[in-house]
PDB file of N, CA and C in Angstrom:
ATOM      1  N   UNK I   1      79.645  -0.725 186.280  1.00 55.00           N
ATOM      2  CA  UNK I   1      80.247  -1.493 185.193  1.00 55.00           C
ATOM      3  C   UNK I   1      79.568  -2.868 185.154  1.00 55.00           C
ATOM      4  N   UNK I   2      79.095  -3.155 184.201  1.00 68.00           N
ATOM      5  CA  UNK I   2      78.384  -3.938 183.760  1.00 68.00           C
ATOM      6  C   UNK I   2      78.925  -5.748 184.130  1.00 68.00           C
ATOM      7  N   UNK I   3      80.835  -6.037 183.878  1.00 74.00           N
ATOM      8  CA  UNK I   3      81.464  -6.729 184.212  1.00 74.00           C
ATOM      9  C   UNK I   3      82.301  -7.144 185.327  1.00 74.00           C
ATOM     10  N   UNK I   4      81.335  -6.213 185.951  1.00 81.00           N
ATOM     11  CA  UNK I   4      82.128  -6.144 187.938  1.00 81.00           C
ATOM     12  C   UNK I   4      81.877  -7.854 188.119  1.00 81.00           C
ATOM     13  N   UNK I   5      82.167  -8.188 189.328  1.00 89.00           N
ATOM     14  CA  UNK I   5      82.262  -9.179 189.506  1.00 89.00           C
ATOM     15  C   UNK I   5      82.164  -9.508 190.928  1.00 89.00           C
ATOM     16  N   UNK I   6      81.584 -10.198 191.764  1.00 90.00           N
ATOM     17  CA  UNK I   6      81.076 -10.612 193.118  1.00 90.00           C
ATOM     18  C   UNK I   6      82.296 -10.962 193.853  1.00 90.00           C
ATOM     19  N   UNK I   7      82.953 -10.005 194.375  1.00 93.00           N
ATOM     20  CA  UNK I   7      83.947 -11.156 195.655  1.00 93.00           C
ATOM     21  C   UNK I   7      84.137 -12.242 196.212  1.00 93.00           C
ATOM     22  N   UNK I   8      84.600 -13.167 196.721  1.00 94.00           N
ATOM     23  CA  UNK I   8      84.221 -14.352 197.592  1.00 94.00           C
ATOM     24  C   UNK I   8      83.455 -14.555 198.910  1.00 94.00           C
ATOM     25  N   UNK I   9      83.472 -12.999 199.087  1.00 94.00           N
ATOM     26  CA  UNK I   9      82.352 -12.739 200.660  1.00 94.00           C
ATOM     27  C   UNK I   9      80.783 -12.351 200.117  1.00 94.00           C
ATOM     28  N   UNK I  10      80.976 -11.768 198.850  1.00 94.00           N
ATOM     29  CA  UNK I  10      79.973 -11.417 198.620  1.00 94.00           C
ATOM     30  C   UNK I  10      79.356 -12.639 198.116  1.00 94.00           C
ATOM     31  N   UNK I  11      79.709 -13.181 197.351  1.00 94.00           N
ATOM     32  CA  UNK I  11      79.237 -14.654 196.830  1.00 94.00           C
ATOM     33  C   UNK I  11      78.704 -15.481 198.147  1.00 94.00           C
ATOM     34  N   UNK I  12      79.315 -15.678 199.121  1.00 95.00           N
ATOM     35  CA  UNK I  12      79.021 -16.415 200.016  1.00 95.00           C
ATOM     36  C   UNK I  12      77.835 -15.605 200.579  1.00 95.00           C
ATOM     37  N   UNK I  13      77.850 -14.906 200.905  1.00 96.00           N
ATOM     38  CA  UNK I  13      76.519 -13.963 201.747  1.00 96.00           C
ATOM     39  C   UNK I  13      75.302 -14.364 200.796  1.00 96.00           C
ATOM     40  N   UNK I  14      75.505 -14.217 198.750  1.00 95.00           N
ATOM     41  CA  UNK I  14      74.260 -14.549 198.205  1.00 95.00           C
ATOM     42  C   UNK I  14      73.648 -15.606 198.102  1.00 95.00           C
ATOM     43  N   UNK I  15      74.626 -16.910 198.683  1.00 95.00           N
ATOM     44  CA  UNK I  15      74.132 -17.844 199.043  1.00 95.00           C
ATOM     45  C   UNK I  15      73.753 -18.928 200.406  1.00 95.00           C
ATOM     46  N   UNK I  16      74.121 -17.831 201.465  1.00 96.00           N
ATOM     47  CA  UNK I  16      73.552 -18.364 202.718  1.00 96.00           C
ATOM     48  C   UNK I  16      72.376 -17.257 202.469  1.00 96.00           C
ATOM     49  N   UNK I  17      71.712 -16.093 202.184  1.00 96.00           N
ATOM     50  CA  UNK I  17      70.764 -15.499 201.852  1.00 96.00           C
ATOM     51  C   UNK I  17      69.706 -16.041 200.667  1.00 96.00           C
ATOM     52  N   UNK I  18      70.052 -16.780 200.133  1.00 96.00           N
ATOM     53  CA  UNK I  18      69.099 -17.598 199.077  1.00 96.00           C
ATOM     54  C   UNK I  18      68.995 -18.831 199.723  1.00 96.00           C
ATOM     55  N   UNK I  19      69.385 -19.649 200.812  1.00 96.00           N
ATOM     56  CA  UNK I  19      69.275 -20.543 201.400  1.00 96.00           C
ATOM     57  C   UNK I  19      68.772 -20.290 202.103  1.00 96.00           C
ATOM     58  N   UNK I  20      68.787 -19.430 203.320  1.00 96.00           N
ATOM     59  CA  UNK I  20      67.879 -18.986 204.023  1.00 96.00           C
ATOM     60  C   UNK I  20      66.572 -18.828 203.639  1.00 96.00           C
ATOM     61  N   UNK I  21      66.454 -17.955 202.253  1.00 96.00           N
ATOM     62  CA  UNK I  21      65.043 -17.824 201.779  1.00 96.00           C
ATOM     63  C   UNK I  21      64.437 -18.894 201.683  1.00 96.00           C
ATOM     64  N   UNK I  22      64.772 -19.928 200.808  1.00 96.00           N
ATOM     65  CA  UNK I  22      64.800 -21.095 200.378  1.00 96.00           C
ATOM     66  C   UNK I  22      63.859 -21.708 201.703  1.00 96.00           C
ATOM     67  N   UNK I  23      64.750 -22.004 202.888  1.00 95.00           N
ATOM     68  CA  UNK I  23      64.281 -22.155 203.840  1.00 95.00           C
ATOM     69  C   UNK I  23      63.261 -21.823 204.338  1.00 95.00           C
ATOM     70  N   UNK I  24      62.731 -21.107 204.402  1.00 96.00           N
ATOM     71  CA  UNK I  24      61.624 -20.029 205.079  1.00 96.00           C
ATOM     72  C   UNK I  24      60.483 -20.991 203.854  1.00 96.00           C
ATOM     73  N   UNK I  25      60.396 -20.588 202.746  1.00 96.00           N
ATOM     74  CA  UNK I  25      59.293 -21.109 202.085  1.00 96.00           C
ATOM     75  C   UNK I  25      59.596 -22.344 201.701  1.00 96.00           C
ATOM     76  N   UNK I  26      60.055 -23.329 201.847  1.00 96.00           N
ATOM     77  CA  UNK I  26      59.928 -25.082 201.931  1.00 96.00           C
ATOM     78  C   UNK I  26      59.847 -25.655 203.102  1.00 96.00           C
ATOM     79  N   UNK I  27      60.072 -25.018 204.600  1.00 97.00           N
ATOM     80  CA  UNK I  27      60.044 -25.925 205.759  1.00 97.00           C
ATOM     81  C   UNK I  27      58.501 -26.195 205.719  1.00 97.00           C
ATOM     82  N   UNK I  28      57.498 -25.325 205.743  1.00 97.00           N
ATOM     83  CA  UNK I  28      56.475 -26.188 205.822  1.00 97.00           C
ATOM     84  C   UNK I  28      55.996 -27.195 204.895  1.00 97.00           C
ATOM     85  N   UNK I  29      56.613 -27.497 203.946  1.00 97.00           N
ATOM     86  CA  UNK I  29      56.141 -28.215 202.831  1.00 97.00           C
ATOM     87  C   UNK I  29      57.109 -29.470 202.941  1.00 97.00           C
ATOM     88  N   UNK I  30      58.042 -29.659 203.573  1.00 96.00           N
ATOM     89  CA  UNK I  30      59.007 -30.487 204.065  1.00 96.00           C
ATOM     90  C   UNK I  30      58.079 -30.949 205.295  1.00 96.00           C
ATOM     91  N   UNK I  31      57.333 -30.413 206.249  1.00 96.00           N
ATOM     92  CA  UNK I  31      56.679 -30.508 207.257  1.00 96.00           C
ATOM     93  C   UNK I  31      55.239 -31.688 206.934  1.00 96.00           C
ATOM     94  N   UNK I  32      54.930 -31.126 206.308  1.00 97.00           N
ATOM     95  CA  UNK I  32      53.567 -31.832 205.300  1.00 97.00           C
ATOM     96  C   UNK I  32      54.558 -33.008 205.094  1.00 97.00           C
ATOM     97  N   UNK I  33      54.967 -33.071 204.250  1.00 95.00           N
ATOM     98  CA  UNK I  33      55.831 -34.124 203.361  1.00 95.00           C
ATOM     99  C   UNK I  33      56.454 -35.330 204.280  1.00 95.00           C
ATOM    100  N   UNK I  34      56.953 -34.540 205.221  1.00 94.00           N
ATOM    101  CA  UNK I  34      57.365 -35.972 206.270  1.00 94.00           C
ATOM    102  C   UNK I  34      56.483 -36.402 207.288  1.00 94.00           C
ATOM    103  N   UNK I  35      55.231 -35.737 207.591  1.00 93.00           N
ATOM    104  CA  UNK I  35      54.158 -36.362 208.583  1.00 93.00           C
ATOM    105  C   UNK I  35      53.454 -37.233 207.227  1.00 93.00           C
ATOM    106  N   UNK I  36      53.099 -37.040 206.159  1.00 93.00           N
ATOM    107  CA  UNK I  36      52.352 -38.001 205.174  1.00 93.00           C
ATOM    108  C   UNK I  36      53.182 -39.068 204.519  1.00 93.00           C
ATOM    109  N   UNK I  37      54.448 -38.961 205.115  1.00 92.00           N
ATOM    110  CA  UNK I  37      55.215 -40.408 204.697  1.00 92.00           C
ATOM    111  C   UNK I  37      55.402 -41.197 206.049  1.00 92.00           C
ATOM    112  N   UNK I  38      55.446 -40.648 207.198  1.00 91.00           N
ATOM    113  CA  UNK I  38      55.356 -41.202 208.396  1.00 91.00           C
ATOM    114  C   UNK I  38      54.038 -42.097 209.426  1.00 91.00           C
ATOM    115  N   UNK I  39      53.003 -41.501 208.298  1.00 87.00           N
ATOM    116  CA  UNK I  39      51.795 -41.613 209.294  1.00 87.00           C
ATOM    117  C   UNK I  39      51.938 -43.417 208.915  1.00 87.00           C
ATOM    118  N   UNK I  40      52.189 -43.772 208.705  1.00 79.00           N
ATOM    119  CA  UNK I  40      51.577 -45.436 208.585  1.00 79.00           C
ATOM    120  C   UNK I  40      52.458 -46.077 209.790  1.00 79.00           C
ATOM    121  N   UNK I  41      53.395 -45.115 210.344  1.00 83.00           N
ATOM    122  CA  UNK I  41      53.817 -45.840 211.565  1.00 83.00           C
ATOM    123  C   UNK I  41      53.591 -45.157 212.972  1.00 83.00           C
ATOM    124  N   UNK I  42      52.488 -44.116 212.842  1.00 77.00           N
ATOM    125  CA  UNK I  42      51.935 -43.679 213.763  1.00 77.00           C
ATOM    126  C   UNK I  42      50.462 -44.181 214.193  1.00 77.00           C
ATOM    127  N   UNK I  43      50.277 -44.102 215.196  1.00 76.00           N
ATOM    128  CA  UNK I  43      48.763 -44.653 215.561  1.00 76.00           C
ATOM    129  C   UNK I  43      47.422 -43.675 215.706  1.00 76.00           C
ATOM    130  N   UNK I  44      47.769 -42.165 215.051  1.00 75.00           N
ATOM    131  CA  UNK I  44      46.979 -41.594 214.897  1.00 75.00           C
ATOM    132  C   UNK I  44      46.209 -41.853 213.385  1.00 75.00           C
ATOM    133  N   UNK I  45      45.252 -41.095 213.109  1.00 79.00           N
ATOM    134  CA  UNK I  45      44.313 -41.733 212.091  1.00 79.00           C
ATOM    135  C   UNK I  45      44.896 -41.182 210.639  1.00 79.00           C
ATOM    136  N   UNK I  46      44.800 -41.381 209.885  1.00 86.00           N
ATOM    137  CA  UNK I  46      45.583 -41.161 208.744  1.00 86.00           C
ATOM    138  C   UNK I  46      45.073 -39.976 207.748  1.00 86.00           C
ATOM    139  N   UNK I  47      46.333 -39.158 207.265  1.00 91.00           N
ATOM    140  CA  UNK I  47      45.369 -37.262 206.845  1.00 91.00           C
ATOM    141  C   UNK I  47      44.547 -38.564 205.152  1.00 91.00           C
ATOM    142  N   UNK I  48      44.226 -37.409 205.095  1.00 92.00           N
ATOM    143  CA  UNK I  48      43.310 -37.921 203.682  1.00 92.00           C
ATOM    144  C   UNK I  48      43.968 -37.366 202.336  1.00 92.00           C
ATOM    145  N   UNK I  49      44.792 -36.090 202.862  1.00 94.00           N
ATOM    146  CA  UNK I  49      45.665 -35.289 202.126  1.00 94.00           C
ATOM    147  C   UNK I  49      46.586 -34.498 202.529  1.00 94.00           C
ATOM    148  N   UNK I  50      47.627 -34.106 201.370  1.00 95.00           N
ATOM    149  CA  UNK I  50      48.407 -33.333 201.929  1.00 95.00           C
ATOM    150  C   UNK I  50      47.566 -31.771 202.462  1.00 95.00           C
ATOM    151  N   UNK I  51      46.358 -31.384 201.706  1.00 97.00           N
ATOM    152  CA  UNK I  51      45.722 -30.173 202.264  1.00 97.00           C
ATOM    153  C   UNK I  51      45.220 -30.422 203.789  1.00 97.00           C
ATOM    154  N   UNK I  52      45.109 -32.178 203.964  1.00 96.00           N
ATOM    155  CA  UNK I  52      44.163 -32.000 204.938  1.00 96.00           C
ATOM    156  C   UNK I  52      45.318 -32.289 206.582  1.00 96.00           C
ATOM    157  N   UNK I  53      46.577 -32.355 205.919  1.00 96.00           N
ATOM    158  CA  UNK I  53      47.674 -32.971 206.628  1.00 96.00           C
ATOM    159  C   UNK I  53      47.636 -31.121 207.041  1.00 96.00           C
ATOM    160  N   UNK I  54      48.224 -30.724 206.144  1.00 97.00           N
ATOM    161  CA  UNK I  54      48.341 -28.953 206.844  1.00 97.00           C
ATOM    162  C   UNK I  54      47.501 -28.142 207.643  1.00 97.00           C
ATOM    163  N   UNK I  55      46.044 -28.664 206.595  1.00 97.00           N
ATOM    164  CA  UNK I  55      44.956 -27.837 208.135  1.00 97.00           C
ATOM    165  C   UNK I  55      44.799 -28.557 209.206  1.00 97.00           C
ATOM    166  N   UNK I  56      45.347 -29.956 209.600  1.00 95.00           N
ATOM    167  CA  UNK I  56      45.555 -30.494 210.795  1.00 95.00           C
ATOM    168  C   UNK I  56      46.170 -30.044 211.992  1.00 95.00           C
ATOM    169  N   UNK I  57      47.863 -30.059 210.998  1.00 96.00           N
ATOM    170  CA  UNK I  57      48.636 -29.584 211.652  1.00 96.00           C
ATOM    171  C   UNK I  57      48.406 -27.788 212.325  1.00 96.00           C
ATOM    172  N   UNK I  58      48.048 -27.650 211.554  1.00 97.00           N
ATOM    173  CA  UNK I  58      47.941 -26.075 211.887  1.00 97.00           C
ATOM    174  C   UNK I  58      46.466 -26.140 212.499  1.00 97.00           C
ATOM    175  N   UNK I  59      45.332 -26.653 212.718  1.00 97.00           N
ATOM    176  CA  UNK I  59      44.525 -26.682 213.947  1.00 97.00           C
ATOM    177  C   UNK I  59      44.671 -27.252 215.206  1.00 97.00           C
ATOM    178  N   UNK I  60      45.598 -28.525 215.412  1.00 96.00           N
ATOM    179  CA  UNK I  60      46.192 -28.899 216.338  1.00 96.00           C
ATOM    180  C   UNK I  60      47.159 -28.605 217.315  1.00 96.00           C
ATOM    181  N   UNK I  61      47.922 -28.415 216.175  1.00 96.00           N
ATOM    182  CA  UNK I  61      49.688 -27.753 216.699  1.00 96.00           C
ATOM    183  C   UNK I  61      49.939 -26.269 217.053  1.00 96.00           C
ATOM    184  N   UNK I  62      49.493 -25.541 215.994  1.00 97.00           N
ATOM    185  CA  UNK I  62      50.089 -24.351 215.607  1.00 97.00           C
ATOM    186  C   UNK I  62      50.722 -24.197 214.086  1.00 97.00           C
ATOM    187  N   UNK I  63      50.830 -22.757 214.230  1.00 97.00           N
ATOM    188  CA  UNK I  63      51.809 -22.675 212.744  1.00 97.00           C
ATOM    189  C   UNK I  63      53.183 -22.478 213.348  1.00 97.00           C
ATOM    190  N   UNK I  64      53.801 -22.467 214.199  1.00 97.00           N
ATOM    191  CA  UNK I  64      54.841 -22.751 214.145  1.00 97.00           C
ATOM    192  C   UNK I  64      55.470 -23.979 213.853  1.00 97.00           C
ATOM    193  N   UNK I  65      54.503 -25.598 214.369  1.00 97.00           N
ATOM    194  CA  UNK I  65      54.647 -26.516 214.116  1.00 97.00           C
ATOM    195  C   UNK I  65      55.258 -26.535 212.472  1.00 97.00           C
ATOM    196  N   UNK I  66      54.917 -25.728 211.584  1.00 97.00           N
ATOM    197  CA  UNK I  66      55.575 -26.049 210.223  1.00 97.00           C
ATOM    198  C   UNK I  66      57.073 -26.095 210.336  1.00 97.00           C
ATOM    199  N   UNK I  67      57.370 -24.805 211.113  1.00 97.00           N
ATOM    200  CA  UNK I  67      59.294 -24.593 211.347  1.00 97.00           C
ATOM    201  C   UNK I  67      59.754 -25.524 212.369  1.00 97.00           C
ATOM    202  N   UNK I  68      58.960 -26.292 212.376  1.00 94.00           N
ATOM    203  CA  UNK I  68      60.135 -27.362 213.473  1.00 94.00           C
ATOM    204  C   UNK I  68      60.935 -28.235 212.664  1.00 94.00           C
ATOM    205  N   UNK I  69      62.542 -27.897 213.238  1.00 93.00           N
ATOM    206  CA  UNK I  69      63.412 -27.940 212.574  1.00 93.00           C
ATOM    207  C   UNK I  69      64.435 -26.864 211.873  1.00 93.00           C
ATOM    208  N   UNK I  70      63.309 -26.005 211.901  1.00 95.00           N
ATOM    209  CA  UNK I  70      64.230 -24.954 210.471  1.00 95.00           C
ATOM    210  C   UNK I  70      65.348 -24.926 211.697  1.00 95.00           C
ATOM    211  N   UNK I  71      65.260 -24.609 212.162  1.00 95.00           N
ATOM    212  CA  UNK I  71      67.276 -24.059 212.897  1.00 95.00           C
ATOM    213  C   UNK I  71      68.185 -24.890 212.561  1.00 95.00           C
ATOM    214  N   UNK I  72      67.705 -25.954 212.743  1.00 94.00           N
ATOM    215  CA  UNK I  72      69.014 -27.140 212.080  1.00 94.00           C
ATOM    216  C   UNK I  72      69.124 -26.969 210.635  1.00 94.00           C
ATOM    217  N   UNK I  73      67.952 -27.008 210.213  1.00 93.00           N
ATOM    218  CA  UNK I  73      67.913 -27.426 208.201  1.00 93.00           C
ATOM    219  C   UNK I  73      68.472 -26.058 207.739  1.00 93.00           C
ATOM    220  N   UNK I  74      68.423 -24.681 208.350  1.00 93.00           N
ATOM    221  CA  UNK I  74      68.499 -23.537 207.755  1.00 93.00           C
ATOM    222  C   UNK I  74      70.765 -23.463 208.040  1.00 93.00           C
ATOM    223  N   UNK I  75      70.938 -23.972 209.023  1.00 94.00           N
ATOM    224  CA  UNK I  75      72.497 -23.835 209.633  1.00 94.00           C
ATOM    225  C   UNK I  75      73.039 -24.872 208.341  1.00 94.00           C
ATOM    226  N   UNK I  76      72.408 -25.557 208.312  1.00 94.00           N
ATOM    227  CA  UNK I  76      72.895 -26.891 206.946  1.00 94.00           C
ATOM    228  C   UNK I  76      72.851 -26.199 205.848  1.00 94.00           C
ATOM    229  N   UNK I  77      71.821 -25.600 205.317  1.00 94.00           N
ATOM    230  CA  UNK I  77      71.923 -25.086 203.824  1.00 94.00           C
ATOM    231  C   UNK I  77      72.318 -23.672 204.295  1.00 94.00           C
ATOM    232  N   UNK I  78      72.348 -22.874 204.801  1.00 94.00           N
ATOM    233  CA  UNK I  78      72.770 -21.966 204.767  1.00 94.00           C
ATOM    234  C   UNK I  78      74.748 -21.352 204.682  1.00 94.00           C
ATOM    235  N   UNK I  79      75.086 -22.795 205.328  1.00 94.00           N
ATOM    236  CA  UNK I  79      76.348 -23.259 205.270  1.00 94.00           C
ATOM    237  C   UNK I  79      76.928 -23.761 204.049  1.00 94.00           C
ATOM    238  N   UNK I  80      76.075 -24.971 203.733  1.00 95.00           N
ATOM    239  CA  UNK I  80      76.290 -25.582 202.342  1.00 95.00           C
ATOM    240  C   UNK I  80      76.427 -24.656 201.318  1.00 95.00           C
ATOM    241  N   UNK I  81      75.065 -23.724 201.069  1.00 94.00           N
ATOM    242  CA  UNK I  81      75.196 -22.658 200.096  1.00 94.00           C
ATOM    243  C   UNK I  81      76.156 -21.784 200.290  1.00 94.00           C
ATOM    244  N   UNK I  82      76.483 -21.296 201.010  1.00 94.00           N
ATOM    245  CA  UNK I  82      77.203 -20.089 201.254  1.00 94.00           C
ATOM    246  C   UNK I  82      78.799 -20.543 200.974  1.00 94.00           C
ATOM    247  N   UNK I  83      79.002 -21.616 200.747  1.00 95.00           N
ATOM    248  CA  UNK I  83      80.717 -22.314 200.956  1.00 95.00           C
ATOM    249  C   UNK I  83      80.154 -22.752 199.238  1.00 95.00           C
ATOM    250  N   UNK I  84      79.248 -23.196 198.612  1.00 95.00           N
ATOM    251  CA  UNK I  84      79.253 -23.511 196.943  1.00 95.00           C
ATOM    252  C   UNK I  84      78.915 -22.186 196.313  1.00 95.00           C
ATOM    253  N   UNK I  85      78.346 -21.284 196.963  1.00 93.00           N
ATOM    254  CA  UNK I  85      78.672 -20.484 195.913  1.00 93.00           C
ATOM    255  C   UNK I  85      80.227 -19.062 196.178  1.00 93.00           C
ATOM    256  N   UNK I  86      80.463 -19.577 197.182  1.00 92.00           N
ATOM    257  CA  UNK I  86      82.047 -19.063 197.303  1.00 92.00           C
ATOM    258  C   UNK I  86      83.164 -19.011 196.657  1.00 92.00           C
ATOM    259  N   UNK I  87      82.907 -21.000 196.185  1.00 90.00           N
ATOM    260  CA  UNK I  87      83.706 -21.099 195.656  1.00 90.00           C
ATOM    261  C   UNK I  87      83.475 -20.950 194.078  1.00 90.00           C
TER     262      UNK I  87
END
């Protein structure tokens, strides 16, 4: 039926699951984003770009270095979402 309608569990699940996603493809770009607003108070040498901030990070660090953090940021929106679209 075309006019079914989402439960309040189900609602909540589609939005700690779209937050989650969410998550997964912006932490590294959140990652980029806060080492190229930070570097002027670091004493390493400064990226030239955000491309050149990522192949840094990811020749230096690792690629996991992009998800540092997600456990916290993903428990936050995954929470947040999941309780707004509940209601």
């Amino acid at each position: 039926d075309s006019n079914q309608s989402f439960s309040v569990l189900e609602n909540a699940l589609v939005g700690v699951a779209a937050a989650f996603c969410a998550g997964v493809l912006t932490n590294p770009v959140d990652v980029v984003k806060t080492r190229m607003m930070t570097q002027a108070a670091s004493t390493q040498l400064p990226y030239k770009s955000a491309l050149d901030c990522f192949n840094t990070i990811l020749r230096t660090e690792g690629a996991a270095t992009f998800y540092s953090g997600f456990k916290q940021r993903s428990t936050y929106m995954c929470l947040l979402w999941g309780v707004t679209f509940a209601l």
